Short mmCIF file of C-alpha atoms in Angstrom, two decimals:
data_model
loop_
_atom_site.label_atom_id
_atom_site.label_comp_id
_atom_site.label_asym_id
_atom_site.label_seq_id
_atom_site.Cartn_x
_atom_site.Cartn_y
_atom_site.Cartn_z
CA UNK A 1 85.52 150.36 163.86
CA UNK A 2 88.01 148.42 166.26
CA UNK A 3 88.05 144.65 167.28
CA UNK A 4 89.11 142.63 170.14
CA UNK A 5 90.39 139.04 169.79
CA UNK A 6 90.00 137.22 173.15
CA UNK A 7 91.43 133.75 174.14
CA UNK A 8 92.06 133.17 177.96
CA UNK A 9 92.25 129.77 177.84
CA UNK A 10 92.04 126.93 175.49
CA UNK A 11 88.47 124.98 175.99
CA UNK A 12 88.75 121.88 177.04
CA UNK A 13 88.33 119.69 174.21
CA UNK A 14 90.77 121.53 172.70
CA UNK A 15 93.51 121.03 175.13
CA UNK A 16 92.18 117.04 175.22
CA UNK A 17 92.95 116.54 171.76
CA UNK A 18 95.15 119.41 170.31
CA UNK A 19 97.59 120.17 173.34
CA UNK A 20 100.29 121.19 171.33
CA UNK A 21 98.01 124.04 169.39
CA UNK A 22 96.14 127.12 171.47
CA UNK A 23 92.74 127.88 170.58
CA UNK A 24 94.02 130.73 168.18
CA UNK A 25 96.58 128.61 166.20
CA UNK A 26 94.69 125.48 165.84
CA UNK A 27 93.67 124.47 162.09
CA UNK A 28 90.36 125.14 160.35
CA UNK A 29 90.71 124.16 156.82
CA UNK A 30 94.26 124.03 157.32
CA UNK A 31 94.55 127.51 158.21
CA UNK A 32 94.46 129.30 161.98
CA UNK A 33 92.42 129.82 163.77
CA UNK A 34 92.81 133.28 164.04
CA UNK A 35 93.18 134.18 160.01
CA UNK A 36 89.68 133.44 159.76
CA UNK A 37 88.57 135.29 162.25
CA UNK A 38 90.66 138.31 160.86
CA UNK A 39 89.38 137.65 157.19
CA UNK A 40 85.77 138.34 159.42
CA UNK A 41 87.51 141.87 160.76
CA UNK A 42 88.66 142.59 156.99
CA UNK A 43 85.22 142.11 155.84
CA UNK A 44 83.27 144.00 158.46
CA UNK A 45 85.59 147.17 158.04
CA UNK A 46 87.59 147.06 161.20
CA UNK A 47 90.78 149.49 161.09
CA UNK A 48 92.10 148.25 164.24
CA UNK A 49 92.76 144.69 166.00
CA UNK A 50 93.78 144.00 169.17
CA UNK A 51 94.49 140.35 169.48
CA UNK A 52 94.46 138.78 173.22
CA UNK A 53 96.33 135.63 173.96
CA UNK A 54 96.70 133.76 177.07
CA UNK A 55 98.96 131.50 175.09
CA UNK A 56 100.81 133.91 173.24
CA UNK A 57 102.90 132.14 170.77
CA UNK A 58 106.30 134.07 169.11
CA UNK A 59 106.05 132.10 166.09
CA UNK A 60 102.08 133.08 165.24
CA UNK A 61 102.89 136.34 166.30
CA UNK A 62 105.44 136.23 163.20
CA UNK A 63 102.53 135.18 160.92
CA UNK A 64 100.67 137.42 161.46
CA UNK A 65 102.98 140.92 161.27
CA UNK A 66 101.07 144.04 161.75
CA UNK A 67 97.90 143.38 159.94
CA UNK A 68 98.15 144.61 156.83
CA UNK A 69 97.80 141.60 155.18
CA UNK A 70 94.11 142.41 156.21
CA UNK A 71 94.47 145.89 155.27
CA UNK A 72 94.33 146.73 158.97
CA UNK A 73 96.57 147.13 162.22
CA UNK A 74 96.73 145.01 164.39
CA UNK A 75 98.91 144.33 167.97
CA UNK A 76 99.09 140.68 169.46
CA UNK A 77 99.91 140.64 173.08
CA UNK A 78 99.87 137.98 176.16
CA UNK A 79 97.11 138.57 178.63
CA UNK A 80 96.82 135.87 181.89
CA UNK A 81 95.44 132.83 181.62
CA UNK A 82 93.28 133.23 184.60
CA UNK A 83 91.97 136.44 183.15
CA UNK A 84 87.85 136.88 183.04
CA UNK A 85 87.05 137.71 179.52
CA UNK A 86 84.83 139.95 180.55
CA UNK A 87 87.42 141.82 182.49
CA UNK A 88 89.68 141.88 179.93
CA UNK A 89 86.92 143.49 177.26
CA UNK A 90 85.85 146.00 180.09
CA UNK A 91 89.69 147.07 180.51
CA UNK A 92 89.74 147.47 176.54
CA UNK A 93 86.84 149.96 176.52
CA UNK A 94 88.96 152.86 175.68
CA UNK A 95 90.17 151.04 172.08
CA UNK A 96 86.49 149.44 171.43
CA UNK A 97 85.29 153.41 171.34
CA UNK A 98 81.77 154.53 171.60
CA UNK A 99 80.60 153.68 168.01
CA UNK A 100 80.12 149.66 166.78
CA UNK A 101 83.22 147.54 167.78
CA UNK A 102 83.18 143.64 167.18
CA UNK A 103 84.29 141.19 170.18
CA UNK A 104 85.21 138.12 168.70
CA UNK A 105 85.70 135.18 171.78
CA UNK A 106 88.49 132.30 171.17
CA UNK A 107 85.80 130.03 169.71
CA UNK A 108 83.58 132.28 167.57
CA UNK A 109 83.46 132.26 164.00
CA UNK A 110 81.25 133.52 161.48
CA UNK A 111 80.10 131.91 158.99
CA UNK A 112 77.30 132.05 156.19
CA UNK A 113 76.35 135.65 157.51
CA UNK A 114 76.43 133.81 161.30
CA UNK A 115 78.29 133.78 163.95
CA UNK A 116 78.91 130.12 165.11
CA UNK A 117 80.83 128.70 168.13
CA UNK A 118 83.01 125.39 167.86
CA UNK A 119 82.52 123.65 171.14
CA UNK A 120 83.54 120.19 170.45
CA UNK A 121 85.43 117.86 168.33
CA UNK A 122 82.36 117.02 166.70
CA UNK A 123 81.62 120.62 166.27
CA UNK A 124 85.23 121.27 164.98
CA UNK A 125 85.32 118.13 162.48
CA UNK A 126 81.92 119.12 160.70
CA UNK A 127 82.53 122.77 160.46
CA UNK A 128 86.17 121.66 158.77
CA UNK A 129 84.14 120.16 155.63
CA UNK A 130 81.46 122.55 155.74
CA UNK A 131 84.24 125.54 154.98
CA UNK A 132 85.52 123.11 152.31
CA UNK A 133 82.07 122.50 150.74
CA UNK A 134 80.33 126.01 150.71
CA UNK A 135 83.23 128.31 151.58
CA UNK A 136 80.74 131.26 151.33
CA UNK A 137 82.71 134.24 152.60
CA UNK A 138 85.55 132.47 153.72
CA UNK A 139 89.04 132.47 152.40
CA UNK A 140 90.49 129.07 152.16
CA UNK A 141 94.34 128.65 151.61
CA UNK A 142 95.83 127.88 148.25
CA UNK A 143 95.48 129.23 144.62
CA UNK A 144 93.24 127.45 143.08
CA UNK A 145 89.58 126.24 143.58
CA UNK A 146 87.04 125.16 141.43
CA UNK A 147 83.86 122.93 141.83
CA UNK A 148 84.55 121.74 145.28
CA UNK A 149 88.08 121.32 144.62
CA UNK A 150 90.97 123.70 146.23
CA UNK A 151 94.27 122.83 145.55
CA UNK A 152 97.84 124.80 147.22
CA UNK A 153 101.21 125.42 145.34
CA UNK A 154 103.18 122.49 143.94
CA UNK A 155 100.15 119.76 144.89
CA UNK A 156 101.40 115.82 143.15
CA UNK A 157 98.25 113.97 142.03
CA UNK A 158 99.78 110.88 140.76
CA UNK A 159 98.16 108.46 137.91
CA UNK A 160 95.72 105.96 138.81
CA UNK A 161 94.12 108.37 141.97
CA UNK A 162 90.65 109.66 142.40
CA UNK A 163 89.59 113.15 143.96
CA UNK A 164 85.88 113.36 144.38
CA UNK A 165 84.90 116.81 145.99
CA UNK A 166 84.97 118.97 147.84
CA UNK A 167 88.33 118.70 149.20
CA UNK A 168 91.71 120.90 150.16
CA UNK A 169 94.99 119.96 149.55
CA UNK A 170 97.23 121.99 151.02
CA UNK A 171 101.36 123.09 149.37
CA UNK A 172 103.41 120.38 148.82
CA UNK A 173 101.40 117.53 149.42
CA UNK A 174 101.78 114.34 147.32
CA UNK A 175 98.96 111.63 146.78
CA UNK A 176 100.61 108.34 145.69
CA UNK A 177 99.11 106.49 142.69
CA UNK A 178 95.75 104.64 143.05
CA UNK A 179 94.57 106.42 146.26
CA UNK A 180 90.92 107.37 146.58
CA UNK A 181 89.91 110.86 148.29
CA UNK A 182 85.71 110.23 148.13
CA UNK A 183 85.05 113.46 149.43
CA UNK A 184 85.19 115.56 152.58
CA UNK A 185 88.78 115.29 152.85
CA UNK A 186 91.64 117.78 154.16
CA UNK A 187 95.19 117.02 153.41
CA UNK A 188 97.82 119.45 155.51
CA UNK A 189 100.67 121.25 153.85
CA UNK A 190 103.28 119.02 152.91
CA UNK A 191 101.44 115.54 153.83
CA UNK A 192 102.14 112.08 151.79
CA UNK A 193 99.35 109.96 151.10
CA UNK A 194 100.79 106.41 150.44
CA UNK A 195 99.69 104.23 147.11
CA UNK A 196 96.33 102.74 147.71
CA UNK A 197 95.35 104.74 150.86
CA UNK A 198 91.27 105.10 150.84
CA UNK A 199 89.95 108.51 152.67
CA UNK A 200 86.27 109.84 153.24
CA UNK A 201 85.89 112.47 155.76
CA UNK A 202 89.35 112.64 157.15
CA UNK A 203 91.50 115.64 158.09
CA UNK A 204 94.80 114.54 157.81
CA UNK A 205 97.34 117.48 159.65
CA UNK A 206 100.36 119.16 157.88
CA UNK A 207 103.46 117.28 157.59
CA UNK A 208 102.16 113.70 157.97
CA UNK A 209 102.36 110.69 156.24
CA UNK A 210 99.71 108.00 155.59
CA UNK A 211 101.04 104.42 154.93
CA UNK A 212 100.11 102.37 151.59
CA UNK A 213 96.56 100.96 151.32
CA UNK A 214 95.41 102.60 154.78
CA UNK A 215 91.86 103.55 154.95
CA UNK A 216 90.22 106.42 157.04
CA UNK A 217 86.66 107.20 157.99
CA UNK A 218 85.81 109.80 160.21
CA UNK A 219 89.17 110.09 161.37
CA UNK A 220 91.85 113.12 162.09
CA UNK A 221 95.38 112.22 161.92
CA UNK A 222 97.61 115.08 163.88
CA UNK A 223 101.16 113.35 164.50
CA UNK A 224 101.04 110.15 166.34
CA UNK A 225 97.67 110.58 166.99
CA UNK A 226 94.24 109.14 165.70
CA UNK A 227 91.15 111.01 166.77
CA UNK A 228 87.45 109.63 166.09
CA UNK A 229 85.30 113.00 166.62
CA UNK A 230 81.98 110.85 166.14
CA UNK A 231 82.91 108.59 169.29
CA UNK A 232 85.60 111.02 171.21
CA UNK A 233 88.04 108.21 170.79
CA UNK A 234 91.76 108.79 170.53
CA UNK A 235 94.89 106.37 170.18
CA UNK A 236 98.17 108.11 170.92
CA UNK A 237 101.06 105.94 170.34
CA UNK A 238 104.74 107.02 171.02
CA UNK A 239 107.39 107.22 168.54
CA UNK A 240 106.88 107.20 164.98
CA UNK A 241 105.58 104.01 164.57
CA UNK A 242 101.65 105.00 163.95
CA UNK A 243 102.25 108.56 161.63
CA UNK A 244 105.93 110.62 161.01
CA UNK A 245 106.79 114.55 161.10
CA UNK A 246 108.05 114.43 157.35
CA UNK A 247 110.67 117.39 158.79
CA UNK A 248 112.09 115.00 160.81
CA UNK A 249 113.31 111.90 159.40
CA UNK A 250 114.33 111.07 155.26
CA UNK A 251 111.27 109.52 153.03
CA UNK A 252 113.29 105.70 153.06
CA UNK A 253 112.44 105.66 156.70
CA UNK A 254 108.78 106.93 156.49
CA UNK A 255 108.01 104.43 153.72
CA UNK A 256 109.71 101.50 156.28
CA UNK A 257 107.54 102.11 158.96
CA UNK A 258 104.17 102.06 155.93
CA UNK A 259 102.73 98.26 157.36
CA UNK A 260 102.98 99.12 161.12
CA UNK A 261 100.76 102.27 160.58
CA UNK A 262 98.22 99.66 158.24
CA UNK A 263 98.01 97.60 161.50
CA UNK A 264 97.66 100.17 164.20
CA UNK A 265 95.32 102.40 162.88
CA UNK A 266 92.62 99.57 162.74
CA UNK A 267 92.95 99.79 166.94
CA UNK A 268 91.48 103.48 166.71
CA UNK A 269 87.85 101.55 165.48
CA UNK A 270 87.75 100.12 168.90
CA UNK A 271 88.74 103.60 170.90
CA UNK A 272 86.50 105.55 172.83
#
């Protein structure tokens, strides 16, 4: 059996909220896109993948090497981004074959035996915590799970904190003493979590940093940028005075800028 990945164009909510990621790189439990819906290829049998990009990106391309990770092949090649899906799985009759072939859109994932599409924020945030909760046949990231609980390499839980399931913390994060994770909570690779700071159904992206005693609800943190998937709202401030790309600048200055972020994120309650 062969498979075709197709993405023509990022949908629209993603491209409102996530413009820096395509549809195949964004992060679902803290992983692409795309690896899950390979993990679905791997477990259906598929030999051969032929993943379609309108936004082909080198560095994904990279990640993902020839497909046997998988324990298939696979080819990853730009297509137009005003190409008709429909065109482009009609011009890849030849590889589909006559037998079964799977035809997996930019959206589509399955999951619990079904195939579901993500085609909102809303649907996006829910189905983050959902994967986290009841993985069923998906593979999450890390090394180690266990009643709700899936923790990455080299993960810093420091005295005084509390991690109530399920949740994911990705490599290299660090939670600061005395913070609270109450459950439905992602934390992306290499991510600080400030003393004190308070989280219930938050995604918080890789390579940010939440300030001391901040408190999110509902929230996903990617860069300098708040989203509230239950109301659509989003606050995008400039600089690195709301969140910090930990790659960027030295901890002394991230830990400087810890009571302007306490302040601004309280504006995101009144966005949307």
């Amino acid at each position: 059996m062969n498979a075709l990945i197709v993405s023509t164009r990022p949908a629209p909510w993603i491209r409102c909220y996530f413009p820096e990621f395509s549809e195949f790189s964004l992060l679902l439990a803290d992983k692409p896109l795309v690896e899950h819906q390979l993990d679905w290829c791997a477990r259906k049998g598929v030999v051969s993948v032929r993943v379609l990009d309108a936004a082909y990106d080198a560095q994904l391309a990279a990640r993902l090497g020839d497909g046997s990770r998988w324990g298939l092949e696979l080819s990853y090649e730009h297509i137009s981004a005003t190409a008709d899906a429909e065109r482009v799985v009609a011009e890849n009759a030849e590889f589909l074959g006559t037998d079964a072939a799977l035809v997996i859109h930019g959206q589509e994932l399955e999951y619990d035996g079904k195939i579901c599409r993500i085609d909102s924020i809303r649907d996006y945030f829910e189905l983050n915590f959902r994967l986290i909760d009841h993985p069923c046949e998906c593979v999450l990231p890390g090394y180690y799970s266990e009643q709700g609980v899936n923790l990455g390499m080299n993960v810093q839980i420091r005295i005084g904190s509390k991690v109530n399931p399920p949740v994911l913390l990705d490599d290299n994060c660090r939670i600061d003493h005395n913070c609270w994770l109450n459950g439905e909570v992602i934390v992306g690779e290499g991510s600080i979590l400030d003393r004190g700071a308070r989280l219930h159904r938050a995604i918080v992206y890789p390579q940010t940093y939440i300030a001391r005693d901040v408190e999110l609800e509902n929230k996903i943190v990617v860069g300098t940028r708040v989203i509230d998937p239950m109301t659509g709202g989003c606050v995008n401030l400039a600089g690195d005075v709301l969140s910090a790309d930990l790659r960027s600048h030295g901890r002394g200055f991230i830990y400087r800028i810890g009571r302007f972020l306490r302040r601004l994120l309280r504006v995101v309650h009144h966005a949307g």
